[in-house]
Coordinates of C-alpha atoms in Angstrom, one line a residue:
X1 CA 194.1 105.9 129.7
X2 CA 195.9 104.2 132.0
X3 CA 195.8 100.4 132.5
X4 CA 194.3 100.5 135.6
X5 CA 191.2 102.4 134.7
X6 CA 190.8 100.0 131.4
X7 CA 190.6 96.8 133.6
X8 CA 188.0 98.2 135.9
X9 CA 186.1 99.0 132.8
X10 CA 186.1 95.5 131.8
X11 CA 185.0 94.1 135.1
X12 CA 182.1 96.3 135.1
X13 CA 181.5 95.0 131.3
X14 CA 181.6 91.4 132.7
X15 CA 179.3 91.9 135.4
X16 CA 176.9 93.8 133.3
X17 CA 176.8 90.9 131.1
X18 CA 177.1 87.9 133.6
X19 CA 175.1 84.8 134.2
X20 CA 171.6 86.7 134.4
X21 CA 172.1 88.8 131.0
X22 CA 173.3 85.9 129.1
X23 CA 170.4 83.7 130.3
X24 CA 167.9 86.9 129.3
X25 CA 169.6 86.8 125.7
X26 CA 169.5 83.1 125.6
X27 CA 166.0 83.0 126.5
X28 CA 165.1 85.8 123.9
X29 CA 167.2 84.0 121.1
X30 CA 165.4 80.7 121.9
X31 CA 161.7 82.0 122.3
X32 CA 161.2 84.9 120.5
X33 CA 161.9 83.4 116.9
X34 CA 159.9 80.4 117.7
X35 CA 156.8 82.5 118.9
X36 CA 157.2 84.8 115.6
X37 CA 157.6 81.8 113.8
X38 CA 154.2 80.7 115.3
X39 CA 152.6 83.7 114.2
X40 CA 153.9 83.5 110.6
X41 CA 152.5 80.0 110.3
X42 CA 149.1 81.3 111.8
X43 CA 149.1 84.0 109.4
X44 CA 149.8 81.7 106.5
X45 CA 147.4 79.1 107.8
X46 CA 144.6 81.9 107.6
X47 CA 145.4 82.5 104.5
X48 CA 145.2 78.8 103.4
X49 CA 141.6 77.9 105.0
X50 CA 139.6 79.2 102.0
X51 CA 142.0 77.4 99.8
X52 CA 141.7 74.0 102.0
X53 CA 138.0 74.6 101.7
X54 CA 138.2 74.4 97.9
X55 CA 140.4 71.4 98.1
X56 CA 137.9 69.6 100.6
X57 CA 135.2 70.6 97.9
X58 CA 137.1 68.7 95.0
X59 CA 137.6 65.9 97.5
X60 CA 133.9 65.6 98.5
X61 CA 132.5 65.8 95.1
X62 CA 135.3 62.6 94.4
X63 CA 134.1 60.9 97.0
X64 CA 130.5 61.2 96.6
X65 CA 131.1 59.8 92.7
X66 CA 133.0 56.8 94.4
X67 CA 130.3 56.4 96.7
X68 CA 127.8 56.5 94.1
X69 CA 129.5 54.1 91.8
X70 CA 129.7 51.3 95.0
X71 CA 126.0 51.8 95.6
X72 CA 125.0 51.5 91.9
X73 CA 127.3 48.1 91.7
X74 CA 125.0 46.8 94.5
X75 CA 121.9 47.8 93.0
X76 CA 123.0 46.3 89.6
X77 CA 123.3 43.1 91.7
X78 CA 120.3 43.3 93.2
X79 CA 118.6 43.9 90.1
X80 CA 120.0 41.0 88.6
X81 CA 118.7 38.6 91.4
X82 CA 115.5 40.0 91.3
X83 CA 115.3 40.1 87.5
X84 CA 116.5 36.1 87.8
X85 CA 113.6 35.5 90.4
X86 CA 111.1 37.4 88.7
X87 CA 111.8 35.3 85.2
X88 CA 111.6 32.3 86.7
X89 CA 107.9 32.4 87.8
X90 CA 105.1 30.5 86.1
X91 CA 102.9 33.8 86.3
X92 CA 103.0 37.4 87.1
X93 CA 101.4 37.0 90.0
X94 CA 103.4 34.6 91.3
X95 CA 106.5 36.2 90.0
X96 CA 105.2 39.6 92.1
X97 CA 104.8 37.7 95.1
X98 CA 108.3 36.5 94.8
X99 CA 109.8 39.7 94.1
X100 CA 108.1 41.4 97.0
X101 CA 108.9 38.6 99.3
X102 CA 113.1 38.7 98.4
X103 CA 113.3 42.4 98.6
X104 CA 116.3 42.9 101.1
X105 CA 116.1 45.1 103.9
X106 CA 119.6 45.9 104.7
X107 CA 120.1 48.1 101.7
X108 CA 118.7 51.1 103.1
X109 CA 119.5 53.0 99.7
X110 CA 117.3 51.2 97.6
X111 CA 113.8 53.1 98.1
X112 CA 111.8 50.5 96.0
X113 CA 112.2 47.7 93.2
X114 CA 109.5 47.5 90.6
X115 CA 108.6 46.0 87.2
X116 CA 107.4 48.0 84.3
X117 CA 105.7 46.2 81.2
X118 CA 105.9 46.3 77.7
X119 CA 103.1 49.2 78.0
X120 CA 105.2 51.6 80.1
X121 CA 103.2 50.9 83.0
X122 CA 104.3 49.7 86.6
X123 CA 103.0 46.1 86.9
X124 CA 104.5 45.1 90.3
X125 CA 106.5 46.9 93.0
X126 CA 107.7 46.8 96.4
X127 CA 105.7 50.0 97.2
X128 CA 101.8 49.7 96.4
X129 CA 101.1 52.9 95.6
X130 CA 103.6 52.9 92.8
X131 CA 101.7 50.1 90.8
X132 CA 99.9 51.5 87.6
X133 CA 102.3 54.1 87.4
X134 CA 102.9 55.4 83.4
X135 CA 106.8 55.5 83.1
X136 CA 106.9 54.9 79.0
X137 CA 108.3 58.6 78.7
X138 CA 111.1 58.1 81.1
X139 CA 114.6 58.1 79.6
X140 CA 116.3 55.6 81.4
X141 CA 113.3 53.0 80.5
X142 CA 113.9 54.1 76.8
X143 CA 117.4 53.8 77.2
X144 CA 117.4 50.3 79.2
X145 CA 114.7 48.8 76.3
X146 CA 116.9 50.2 73.5
X147 CA 120.6 49.0 74.8
X148 CA 118.9 45.7 76.4
X149 CA 121.5 46.6 79.3
X150 CA 121.7 47.8 83.0
X151 CA 121.3 51.6 82.8
X152 CA 121.3 54.3 85.3
X153 CA 119.9 57.8 85.3
X154 CA 121.1 61.2 86.2
X155 CA 119.7 63.2 89.1
X156 CA 115.9 63.3 88.7
X157 CA 112.7 63.7 90.8
X158 CA 110.6 60.6 91.3
X159 CA 107.0 61.1 90.4
X160 CA 105.9 58.3 93.0
X161 CA 107.9 59.8 96.1
X162 CA 108.2 63.4 95.0
X163 CA 112.0 63.5 95.9
X164 CA 115.3 63.6 94.4
X165 CA 116.6 60.1 93.3
X166 CA 118.4 58.1 90.8
X167 CA 116.8 55.5 88.7
X168 CA 118.6 52.1 87.8
X169 CA 116.7 49.9 85.1
X170 CA 117.7 46.3 83.9
X171 CA 115.9 44.6 81.1
X172 CA 114.1 41.0 82.3
X173 CA 112.6 38.2 80.6
X174 CA 110.5 35.6 81.8
X175 CA 111.7 32.3 80.4
X176 CA 108.4 30.5 80.8
X177 CA 105.6 33.2 79.5
X178 CA 108.0 34.8 77.2
X179 CA 107.1 38.2 78.7
X180 CA 109.6 41.2 78.5
X181 CA 109.8 43.7 81.2
X182 CA 112.3 46.2 82.6
X183 CA 113.3 45.9 86.3
X184 CA 113.9 49.7 87.7
X185 CA 115.2 50.6 91.4
X186 CA 114.9 54.2 92.8
X187 CA 117.8 54.9 94.9
X188 CA 117.7 57.4 97.7
X189 CA 119.7 60.3 98.0
X190 CA 119.7 60.5 101.8
X191 CA 123.4 59.1 101.7
X192 CA 124.5 62.0 100.0
X193 CA 123.3 64.3 102.5
X194 CA 125.2 62.4 105.3
X195 CA 128.2 62.4 103.2
X196 CA 128.3 66.0 102.8
X197 CA 127.5 66.6 106.4
X198 CA 130.4 64.5 107.2
X199 CA 132.5 66.3 105.0
X200 CA 131.8 69.7 105.9
X201 CA 131.5 70.1 109.7
X202 CA 134.1 72.9 109.7
X203 CA 132.7 76.2 110.7
X204 CA 131.5 78.4 107.9
X205 CA 131.1 75.8 105.3
X206 CA 127.5 74.8 104.2
X207 CA 127.2 72.5 101.0
X208 CA 124.3 71.9 98.3
X209 CA 124.0 69.3 95.6
X210 CA 122.1 71.2 92.9
X211 CA 120.6 69.6 89.6
X212 CA 121.5 71.1 86.5
X213 CA 117.8 72.4 86.3
X214 CA 118.6 74.3 89.8
X215 CA 116.8 72.0 92.0
X216 CA 118.6 71.1 95.3
X217 CA 118.9 67.6 95.8
X218 CA 121.0 67.2 99.0
X219 CA 122.3 69.5 102.0
X220 CA 125.0 69.1 104.2
X221 CA 123.4 70.9 107.1
X222 CA 120.4 69.9 109.2
X223 CA 118.5 73.0 108.9
X224 CA 118.6 73.4 105.3
X225 CA 116.9 69.8 104.6
X226 CA 114.1 71.9 104.0
X227 CA 115.6 73.2 100.8
X228 CA 115.7 69.7 99.2
X229 CA 113.2 69.1 96.4
X230 CA 112.5 73.0 96.0
X231 CA 114.6 75.5 93.4
X232 CA 117.7 77.2 94.5
X233 CA 116.6 80.4 96.8
X234 CA 119.8 82.5 95.1
X235 CA 118.6 82.1 91.4
X236 CA 121.6 84.5 90.4
X237 CA 124.1 82.0 92.0
X238 CA 123.6 79.4 89.5
X239 CA 124.0 81.4 86.6
X240 CA 127.1 83.1 88.0
X241 CA 128.4 79.6 88.6
X242 CA 127.7 78.6 84.8
X243 CA 129.3 82.1 83.6
X244 CA 132.2 81.0 85.4
X245 CA 132.5 77.5 83.9
X246 CA 132.3 78.9 80.6
X247 CA 134.8 81.8 80.8
X248 CA 137.5 79.2 82.6
X249 CA 136.8 76.1 80.9
X250 CA 136.8 74.3 83.8
X251 CA 133.8 72.2 86.1
X252 CA 135.3 73.5 89.4
X253 CA 136.5 76.4 91.0
X254 CA 135.7 79.3 93.4
X255 CA 134.1 83.2 93.1
X256 CA 132.5 86.1 95.0
X257 CA 129.3 86.3 95.1
X258 CA 126.9 89.4 96.2
X259 CA 123.9 87.7 98.0
X260 CA 121.4 89.1 100.1
X261 CA 123.3 88.3 103.1
X262 CA 126.3 90.1 102.1
X263 CA 129.6 88.9 99.9
X264 CA 130.5 85.3 100.0
X265 CA 133.0 83.0 98.9
X266 CA 131.5 80.3 96.7
X267 CA 133.3 77.3 95.8
X268 CA 131.8 74.6 93.2
X269 CA 132.6 71.5 91.4
X270 CA 130.6 68.9 89.2
X271 CA 130.1 65.7 90.4
X272 CA 131.8 63.1 88.3
X273 CA 129.4 61.6 85.5
X274 CA 126.6 63.7 86.1
X275 CA 125.2 67.0 85.8
X276 CA 125.2 67.9 89.2
X277 CA 127.0 70.5 91.0
X278 CA 128.4 70.4 94.8
X279 CA 128.1 74.4 95.8
X280 CA 130.0 75.2 99.3
X281 CA 129.3 78.7 100.4
X282 CA 132.4 80.0 102.7
X283 CA 131.6 82.5 105.5
X284 CA 135.1 83.9 106.2
X285 CA 134.0 85.3 109.9
X286 CA 132.9 81.8 110.9
X287 CA 135.7 79.9 109.0
X288 CA 138.4 82.1 110.1
X289 CA 137.2 82.7 113.6
X290 CA 139.3 80.4 115.6
X291 CA 142.6 81.0 113.6
X292 CA 142.1 84.8 114.6
X293 CA 141.5 84.2 118.0
X294 CA 144.9 81.8 118.1
X295 CA 146.8 84.6 116.5
X296 CA 145.6 87.2 118.8
X297 CA 146.5 84.4 121.6
X298 CA 150.1 84.3 120.1
X299 CA 150.5 87.6 120.6
X300 CA 149.6 88.0 124.0
X301 CA 151.8 84.7 124.6
X302 CA 154.8 86.4 122.8
X303 CA 154.5 89.3 125.3
X304 CA 154.0 87.2 128.1
X305 CA 157.1 85.0 127.3
X306 CA 159.4 87.5 126.5
X307 CA 158.6 89.1 130.1
X308 CA 158.8 85.7 131.9
X309 CA 162.5 85.3 129.9
X310 CA 163.6 88.8 131.0
X311 CA 162.4 88.2 134.7
X312 CA 163.6 84.3 134.8
X313 CA 166.9 85.0 133.5
X314 CA 167.6 87.7 136.1
X315 CA 166.2 85.9 139.0
X316 CA 167.8 82.1 137.7
X317 CA 171.3 81.3 137.8
X318 CA 173.0 78.8 135.3
X319 CA 173.4 75.8 137.3
X320 CA 169.8 76.2 138.9
X321 CA 168.0 76.5 135.6
X322 CA 169.9 75.6 132.3
X323 CA 171.3 72.2 133.5
X324 CA 168.3 70.8 134.9
X325 CA 166.6 72.1 131.9
X326 CA 168.9 70.2 129.7
X327 CA 168.6 66.9 131.5
X328 CA 164.5 66.9 131.5
X329 CA 165.0 68.0 127.7
X330 CA 167.0 65.0 127.1
X331 CA 164.5 62.9 128.9
X332 CA 161.9 64.0 127.1
X333 CA 163.4 63.3 123.7
X334 CA 164.2 59.7 125.0
X335 CA 160.4 59.2 126.0
X336 CA 159.5 60.8 122.4
X337 CA 162.0 58.2 120.7
X338 CA 160.4 55.0 122.9
X339 CA 162.9 55.0 125.6
X340 CA 161.1 54.3 128.5
X341 CA 164.0 53.0 130.8
X342 CA 163.9 54.5 134.3
X343 CA 165.1 58.1 134.5
X344 CA 166.0 58.5 137.9
X345 CA 169.7 56.8 138.2
X346 CA 170.7 59.2 135.1
X347 CA 169.6 62.5 137.1
X348 CA 172.0 64.3 139.2
X349 CA 169.2 67.4 139.8
X350 CA 169.1 70.0 142.6
X351 CA 166.3 69.1 145.4
X352 CA 163.9 71.0 143.6
X353 CA 164.0 69.1 140.7
X354 CA 163.6 65.6 142.5
X355 CA 160.1 65.3 142.5
X356 CA 159.8 66.2 138.8
X357 CA 162.5 63.1 138.3
X358 CA 160.3 61.0 140.3
X359 CA 157.4 61.4 138.3
X360 CA 159.0 60.7 135.2
X361 CA 160.1 57.8 136.8
X362 CA 156.5 56.9 137.6
X363 CA 155.2 57.8 134.4
X364 CA 157.9 55.7 132.6
X365 CA 156.8 52.5 134.5
X366 CA 153.0 53.6 134.0
X367 CA 153.8 53.7 130.0
X368 CA 155.5 50.3 130.1
X369 CA 152.7 48.9 131.7
X370 CA 150.2 50.6 129.4
X371 CA 152.0 49.5 126.4
X372 CA 151.9 45.9 127.3
X373 CA 148.2 46.2 128.2
X374 CA 147.8 47.6 124.8
X375 CA 149.7 44.7 122.8
X376 CA 147.6 42.0 124.7
X377 CA 144.6 43.9 124.1
X378 CA 145.2 44.5 120.4
X379 CA 146.0 40.8 120.1
X380 CA 142.7 39.8 121.7
X381 CA 140.7 42.4 119.4
X382 CA 142.5 40.8 116.5
X383 CA 140.9 37.3 117.5
X384 CA 137.5 38.7 118.4
X385 CA 137.3 40.8 115.3
X386 CA 137.8 37.4 113.0
X387 CA 135.4 35.2 114.9
X388 CA 132.0 34.9 115.7
X389 CA 130.9 34.4 119.3
X390 CA 127.8 32.2 118.9
X391 CA 128.6 29.6 116.6
X392 CA 132.2 29.6 117.3
X393 CA 133.0 29.8 113.6
X394 CA 134.9 32.4 111.7
X395 CA 132.5 35.5 111.3
X396 CA 132.1 37.0 107.7
X397 CA 135.4 39.2 107.8
X398 CA 137.6 36.3 108.4
X399 CA 135.3 34.4 105.5
X400 CA 136.2 37.5 103.4
X401 CA 140.0 37.4 104.6
X402 CA 140.3 33.4 103.7
X403 CA 138.3 33.6 100.6
X404 CA 140.8 36.4 99.3
X405 CA 143.6 34.4 100.2
X406 CA 142.6 31.0 98.7
X407 CA 141.4 32.8 95.5
X408 CA 144.9 34.1 94.8
X409 CA 146.4 30.9 95.7
X410 CA 144.2 29.2 93.4
X411 CA 145.2 31.6 90.4
X412 CA 148.7 30.6 91.1
X413 CA 148.3 27.0 91.3
X414 CA 145.2 26.6 88.7
X415 CA 143.0 24.5 91.0
X416 CA 139.2 25.1 91.4
X417 CA 137.4 27.0 94.6
X418 CA 133.9 26.0 95.8
X419 CA 131.7 27.7 98.0
X420 CA 128.9 26.7 99.6
X421 CA 125.8 29.2 101.0
X422 CA 123.9 27.3 103.8
X423 CA 120.5 29.0 105.0
X424 CA 118.7 27.8 108.0
X425 CA 115.2 27.4 106.9
X426 CA 112.3 29.3 108.6
X427 CA 115.0 30.5 111.3
X428 CA 112.9 33.3 112.4
X429 CA 109.8 31.3 112.9
X430 CA 112.2 29.1 115.1
X431 CA 113.4 32.3 117.4
X432 CA 109.8 33.4 117.7
X433 CA 108.7 29.9 118.5
X434 CA 111.5 28.9 121.0
X435 CA 113.1 32.0 121.8
X436 CA 116.3 33.6 121.1
X437 CA 118.3 31.4 123.7
X438 CA 117.2 28.1 121.9
X439 CA 118.2 30.0 118.2
X440 CA 121.6 30.6 119.7
X441 CA 122.0 26.9 120.8
X442 CA 120.7 25.8 117.4
X443 CA 123.3 28.2 115.6
X444 CA 125.9 26.8 117.8
X445 CA 124.8 23.0 117.4
X446 CA 125.2 23.8 113.3
X447 CA 128.4 25.5 113.8
X448 CA 129.7 22.5 115.4
X449 CA 128.3 20.4 112.8
X450 CA 130.0 22.7 110.1
X451 CA 133.4 22.9 112.2
X452 CA 133.6 19.1 111.9
X453 CA 132.8 18.7 108.3
X454 CA 135.6 21.3 107.5
X455 CA 138.3 19.5 109.6
X456 CA 137.5 16.5 107.8
X457 CA 137.3 17.8 104.1
X458 CA 140.0 20.7 104.6
X459 CA 137.6 23.4 104.3
X460 CA 136.8 26.5 106.0
X461 CA 133.2 27.1 108.0
X462 CA 132.2 30.4 108.8
X463 CA 129.1 32.2 109.6
X464 CA 128.3 35.0 107.2
X465 CA 125.3 36.5 109.2
X466 CA 122.0 35.9 110.6
X467 CA 121.0 32.4 109.9
X468 CA 123.4 32.1 107.1
X469 CA 126.5 29.9 106.8
X470 CA 129.4 29.3 104.6
X471 CA 131.6 26.6 103.7
X472 CA 134.9 27.4 101.6
X473 CA 136.5 24.4 99.8
X474 CA 139.9 25.0 98.4
X475 CA 140.9 22.5 95.8
X476 CA 137.2 21.2 95.3
X477 CA 135.5 20.9 92.4
X478 CA 131.8 21.0 91.8
X479 CA 130.8 17.1 91.9
X480 CA 132.9 16.8 95.0
X481 CA 131.2 20.0 96.5
X482 CA 128.0 19.0 96.0
X483 CA 128.3 15.7 97.9
X484 CA 129.6 17.8 100.7
X485 CA 127.1 20.0 100.6
X486 CA 124.4 17.1 100.6
X487 CA 126.6 15.9 103.4
X488 CA 126.0 19.3 105.4
X489 CA 122.2 19.2 104.9
X490 CA 122.0 15.7 105.9
X491 CA 123.9 16.2 109.4
X492 CA 121.7 19.1 110.1
X493 CA 118.8 17.2 109.8
X494 CA 120.4 14.3 111.7
X495 CA 120.4 16.9 114.7
X496 CA 117.0 16.4 115.1
X497 CA 116.6 19.7 116.7
X498 CA 112.6 20.1 116.7
X499 CA 111.2 22.6 114.7
X500 CA 107.2 22.8 115.0
X501 CA 106.7 25.8 112.2
X502 CA 108.9 24.0 109.5
X503 CA 107.2 21.5 107.0
X504 CA 109.9 19.0 108.2
X505 CA 109.0 19.2 111.9
X506 CA 112.7 19.8 112.5
X507 CA 115.6 22.2 111.7
X508 CA 116.8 21.8 108.3
X509 CA 119.0 23.9 105.8
X510 CA 118.7 24.7 102.1
X511 CA 122.2 25.2 100.5
X512 CA 123.5 26.8 97.0
X513 CA 127.0 25.7 95.9
X514 CA 129.3 27.5 93.2
X515 CA 132.4 26.2 91.8
X516 CA 134.9 27.8 89.9
X517 CA 138.4 27.5 88.6
X518 CA 140.7 30.8 88.1
X519 CA 139.6 32.8 85.1
X520 CA 136.0 31.7 85.1
X521 CA 134.9 34.5 86.9
X522 CA 135.9 38.0 87.5
X523 CA 136.5 38.5 90.8
X524 CA 135.3 36.7 94.4
X525 CA 132.3 38.6 94.2
X526 CA 131.2 36.5 91.2
X527 CA 131.8 33.5 93.4
X528 CA 129.6 34.5 96.4
X529 CA 127.1 35.8 94.0
X530 CA 126.7 32.8 92.4
X531 CA 126.2 30.8 95.5
X532 CA 123.8 33.4 96.7
X533 CA 121.8 32.9 93.4
X534 CA 122.0 29.1 93.8
X535 CA 120.6 29.3 97.4
X536 CA 117.7 31.4 96.4
X537 CA 116.7 28.9 93.9
X538 CA 117.3 26.1 96.8
X539 CA 114.9 27.9 99.0
X540 CA 112.5 28.6 96.1
X541 CA 112.3 24.7 95.5
X542 CA 110.8 24.2 99.2
X543 CA 114.0 24.1 101.2
X544 CA 116.0 21.2 102.7
X545 CA 117.6 20.8 99.4
X546 CA 121.3 21.5 97.7
X547 CA 120.9 23.3 94.5
X548 CA 124.5 24.1 92.2
X549 CA 125.3 27.2 90.0
X550 CA 127.5 26.9 87.3
X551 CA 130.0 29.7 86.5
X552 CA 131.0 29.7 82.6
X553 CA 133.0 33.2 81.9
X554 CA 132.6 33.9 78.0
X555 CA 131.6 37.1 76.1
X556 CA 128.4 35.8 74.4
X557 CA 126.9 33.6 77.1
X558 CA 125.2 34.8 80.4
X559 CA 125.8 32.6 83.7
X560 CA 123.9 29.2 83.5
X561 CA 122.2 27.5 86.2
X562 CA 121.7 23.7 87.0
X563 CA 120.9 21.8 89.8

């Protein structure tokens, strides 16, 4: 072969693998692996969906147990407060009247609070149809009397409401009459259905909470609400789950179950601390429908992108495509890293790409302006989130933050912390008589008075909610706090705000004070509950007065109350 012939062949090869061929090869190398990787990830994601559903079930069971513990702690506090109120009355009728009046309306999961006498019969209840019901044989009543402490039942069926429920019981004694009884609260399980619904919104998943006796206690889907309170329709399912638990020695797992609707993937887990099981049915067709469509779309996109790469590489030149794309990619990376400086000076692009460059410049300017607006808005929201707009004082969130700060500070210094809970007497009647505008004006005047006193005594005033206020007094003992509480009462009385529906013919307040040094109370909540209990007593004594609650931390003696 001659040199001339060889040189001519090389030229043809170079022409064949010129810029178009190189661009095609580059596009294929760049796009095809990415698309195949995407398809691979989608295939793996498909295989992981059922496993993810199982993990979500375990998480659902854990969240259900955690939420249940929080609700039971709240119910325990309510029963303690109710037992105190009931035990301080001079007659059963008076005690029952006070119990009905003190039933809190902000706890929707408490269906009713009742009193069970020595005979086991309900003698008083916030629900009239429960009175006279014989509960002597209930296990939770027996356990509460035997242990003389707060107990909680497993999931049971309420005789009164004919609904699944959890019962809480607390022994109580009347210090005046010497009568012994048991305070019980019925906890509604609708919150479990709502929690399950939020946690199983994924298509193809349906969850049921089933008791040990096979009765459905809660359901995630609204269309399954009619199943609650009835035995599980698939009776063999509970047997299969039980056998699987025995075979694997685990309280959770997955199995294939042949139902009348076909083969289904079933995942189950016990709710911690109970005999109930969370059972999730997985419909693979619905669960994997979206990802199957995504896989098919990915294959179609792969084919289209390969074709586009071939045509684009053949028709475009390196200077008209590669360089502008590199510049724009670099600009996108800068935006992704937070660099929003104007890009127009850095772009030496062909005329076809100049509109895109100007669009990036406008985008950068808008993003910078939006970022400044978001920062300003966030600052305003931070202030608004902690301030009550009517009284001008801090709201409950602001109080909680300040209270926790002062509590930690007191733990370090060893100083006392006092809290005064203040309630405007008969405020609902005031609103009904004078209107909500006058009600807001009244709250604003009281807020201004509290703010002035707080400034003088180095305290922190807040609106706790509704007609309740709080005055936090760091480094203040009980004696000084009582004097400040009396001062608050007198200042509000001196405002001379007319109130024709009050026995005092003017707006007054009742206050409950609690003082504690670090170590005398387990938490900030103890201090709040003590002040709240003292406030109940102040209102019970006729209002327009101040009552102190002494917190004494010991293993032998309960909390004591002194005025």
